[in-house]
PDB file of C-alpha atoms in Angstrom:
ATOM      1  CA  MET A  15      16.944  -8.484   0.452  1.00 88.00           C
ATOM      2  CA  ILE A  16      13.784  -6.772   1.625  1.00 92.00           C
ATOM      3  CA  ASP A  17      13.386  -6.675   5.414  1.00 93.00           C
ATOM      4  CA  VAL A  18       9.775  -5.511   5.679  1.00 94.00           C
ATOM      5  CA  SER A  19       6.865  -5.566   3.248  1.00 96.00           C
ATOM      6  CA  ILE A  20       4.296  -2.937   4.173  1.00 96.00           C
ATOM      7  CA  ILE A  21       0.844  -3.864   2.902  1.00 98.00           C
ATOM      8  CA  ILE A  22      -1.929  -1.273   2.696  1.00 97.00           C
ATOM      9  CA  VAL A  23      -5.443  -1.993   1.458  1.00 96.00           C
ATOM     10  CA  ASN A  24      -7.205   0.902  -0.256  1.00 94.00           C
ATOM     11  CA  TYR A  25     -10.916   1.236  -0.759  1.00 93.00           C
ATOM     12  CA  SER A  26     -11.772   4.872  -1.462  1.00 90.00           C
ATOM     13  CA  THR A  27      -9.176   6.033   1.076  1.00 92.00           C
ATOM     14  CA  THR A  28      -6.607   7.627  -1.242  1.00 92.00           C
ATOM     15  CA  LYS A  29      -6.356  10.798   0.858  1.00 92.00           C
ATOM     16  CA  TYR A  30      -5.392   8.724   3.904  1.00 94.00           C
ATOM     17  CA  VAL A  31      -3.077   6.445   1.938  1.00 95.00           C
ATOM     18  CA  CYS A  32      -1.143   9.483   0.684  1.00 94.00           C
ATOM     19  CA  ARG A  33      -0.763  10.786   4.242  1.00 94.00           C
ATOM     20  CA  LEU A  34       0.381   7.366   5.366  1.00 94.00           C
ATOM     21  CA  LEU A  35       2.950   7.144   2.554  1.00 94.00           C
ATOM     22  CA  GLU A  36       4.327  10.559   3.469  1.00 92.00           C
ATOM     23  CA  SER A  37       4.793   9.365   7.049  1.00 91.00           C
ATOM     24  CA  ILE A  38       6.565   6.196   5.934  1.00 89.00           C
ATOM     25  CA  VAL A  39       9.026   7.898   3.578  1.00 85.00           C
ATOM     26  CA  ARG A  40      10.150  10.298   6.331  1.00 84.00           C
ATOM     27  CA  PHE A  41      11.989   7.440   8.059  1.00 77.00           C
ATOM     28  CA  GLU A  42      15.333   7.373   6.254  1.00 64.00           C
ATOM     29  CA  SER A  43      16.848   4.973   8.772  1.00 67.00           C
ATOM     30  CA  PHE A  44      14.055   2.470   8.238  1.00 67.00           C
ATOM     31  CA  PRO A  45      15.182  -1.009   7.169  1.00 71.00           C
ATOM     32  CA  LYS A  46      14.938  -2.064   3.555  1.00 89.00           C
ATOM     33  CA  ILE A  47      11.248  -1.961   2.793  1.00 92.00           C
ATOM     34  CA  GLU A  48       8.784  -2.404   0.006  1.00 94.00           C
ATOM     35  CA  ILE A  49       5.333  -0.872   0.012  1.00 96.00           C
ATOM     36  CA  ILE A  50       2.431  -2.742  -1.533  1.00 98.00           C
ATOM     37  CA  ILE A  51      -0.948  -1.093  -1.966  1.00 97.00           C
ATOM     38  CA  VAL A  52      -3.910  -3.264  -2.826  1.00 96.00           C
ATOM     39  CA  ASN A  53      -6.601  -1.285  -4.614  1.00 94.00           C
ATOM     40  CA  ASN A  54      -9.571  -3.300  -3.405  1.00 92.00           C
ATOM     41  CA  ASN A  55     -11.784  -2.686  -6.457  1.00 89.00           C
ATOM     42  CA  SER A  56     -12.170   0.954  -5.444  1.00 85.00           C
ATOM     43  CA  PHE A  57     -13.577   3.362  -7.984  1.00 80.00           C
ATOM     44  CA  ASP A  58     -11.690   6.269  -6.429  1.00 78.00           C
ATOM     45  CA  ASN A  59     -10.351   8.332  -9.337  1.00 80.00           C
ATOM     46  CA  GLU A  60      -7.863   9.987  -6.982  1.00 83.00           C
ATOM     47  CA  PHE A  61      -6.002   6.669  -6.680  1.00 86.00           C
ATOM     48  CA  LYS A  62      -4.197   7.381  -9.953  1.00 85.00           C
ATOM     49  CA  LYS A  63      -2.247  10.076  -8.059  1.00 86.00           C
ATOM     50  CA  ILE A  64      -0.487   7.423  -6.020  1.00 91.00           C
ATOM     51  CA  LYS A  65       1.019   5.831  -9.129  1.00 87.00           C
ATOM     52  CA  VAL A  66       2.423   9.204 -10.192  1.00 91.00           C
ATOM     53  CA  GLN A  67       3.520  10.626  -6.825  1.00 92.00           C
ATOM     54  CA  TYR A  68       4.958   7.387  -5.435  1.00 92.00           C
ATOM     55  CA  PRO A  69       6.472   5.401  -8.321  1.00 92.00           C
ATOM     56  CA  PHE A  70       8.366   3.124  -5.896  1.00 91.00           C
ATOM     57  CA  VAL A  71       5.094   1.685  -4.548  1.00 95.00           C
ATOM     58  CA  LYS A  72       3.951  -1.662  -5.880  1.00 97.00           C
ATOM     59  CA  ILE A  73       0.279  -1.452  -6.872  1.00 96.00           C
ATOM     60  CA  VAL A  74      -1.908  -4.554  -6.892  1.00 96.00           C
ATOM     61  CA  GLU A  75      -5.331  -4.172  -8.492  1.00 93.00           C
ATOM     62  CA  SER A  76      -8.010  -6.465  -7.100  1.00 93.00           C
ATOM     63  CA  GLU A  77     -10.832  -7.352  -9.471  1.00 90.00           C
ATOM     64  CA  ASN A  78     -13.195  -7.935  -6.543  1.00 91.00           C
ATOM     65  CA  ASN A  79     -13.677  -6.382  -3.147  1.00 93.00           C
ATOM     66  CA  ASP A  80     -13.786  -9.447  -0.945  1.00 91.00           C
ATOM     67  CA  GLY A  81     -13.053  -7.469   2.205  1.00 94.00           C
ATOM     68  CA  PHE A  82     -10.114  -6.142   4.157  1.00 95.00           C
ATOM     69  CA  ALA A  83      -8.652  -9.519   5.143  1.00 96.00           C
ATOM     70  CA  SER A  84      -8.792 -10.800   1.584  1.00 96.00           C
ATOM     71  CA  GLY A  85      -7.073  -7.619   0.364  1.00 97.00           C
ATOM     72  CA  ASN A  86      -4.289  -8.169   2.896  1.00 98.00           C
ATOM     73  CA  ASN A  87      -3.884 -11.772   1.788  1.00 98.00           C
ATOM     74  CA  LEU A  88      -3.659 -10.652  -1.836  1.00 98.00           C
ATOM     75  CA  GLY A  89      -0.998  -8.088  -0.942  1.00 98.00           C
ATOM     76  CA  ALA A  90       0.930 -10.690   1.047  1.00 98.00           C
ATOM     77  CA  SER A  91       1.056 -12.943  -1.996  1.00 98.00           C
ATOM     78  CA  PHE A  92       3.108 -10.236  -3.776  1.00 98.00           C
ATOM     79  CA  ALA A  93       5.400  -9.533  -0.805  1.00 98.00           C
ATOM     80  CA  ASN A  94       9.120 -10.264  -0.800  1.00 97.00           C
ATOM     81  CA  GLY A  95       9.953  -9.162   2.745  1.00 96.00           C
ATOM     82  CA  ARG A  96      11.090 -11.332   5.629  1.00 95.00           C
ATOM     83  CA  TYR A  97       8.396  -9.646   7.708  1.00 96.00           C
ATOM     84  CA  LEU A  98       4.941  -8.356   6.803  1.00 98.00           C
ATOM     85  CA  LEU A  99       3.465  -5.174   8.249  1.00 96.00           C
ATOM     86  CA  PHE A 100      -0.239  -4.641   7.624  1.00 98.00           C
ATOM     87  CA  LEU A 101      -1.348  -1.016   7.893  1.00 95.00           C
ATOM     88  CA  ASN A 102      -4.885   0.273   7.701  1.00 92.00           C
ATOM     89  CA  PRO A 103      -5.016   3.771   6.225  1.00 87.00           C
TER      90      PRO A 103
END
């Protein structure tokens, strides 16, 4: 069972998302987590790096950018955790 679903919305913030992911994976004693990144219709070519460098991350591609809150709601719909943690990169 997943304890915490971490949801991150990306819109041309790949550099910050990568830094955030590095910070998260340093916590070995962290409860069972899943990380969901919503690519909020960003045209950031650097985003492809996340799929390669962090294969354990669940990527959700949004066809529209309906804003930060909508991106979080989309990510939450894919979450399996008992708790949701929304992080802004």
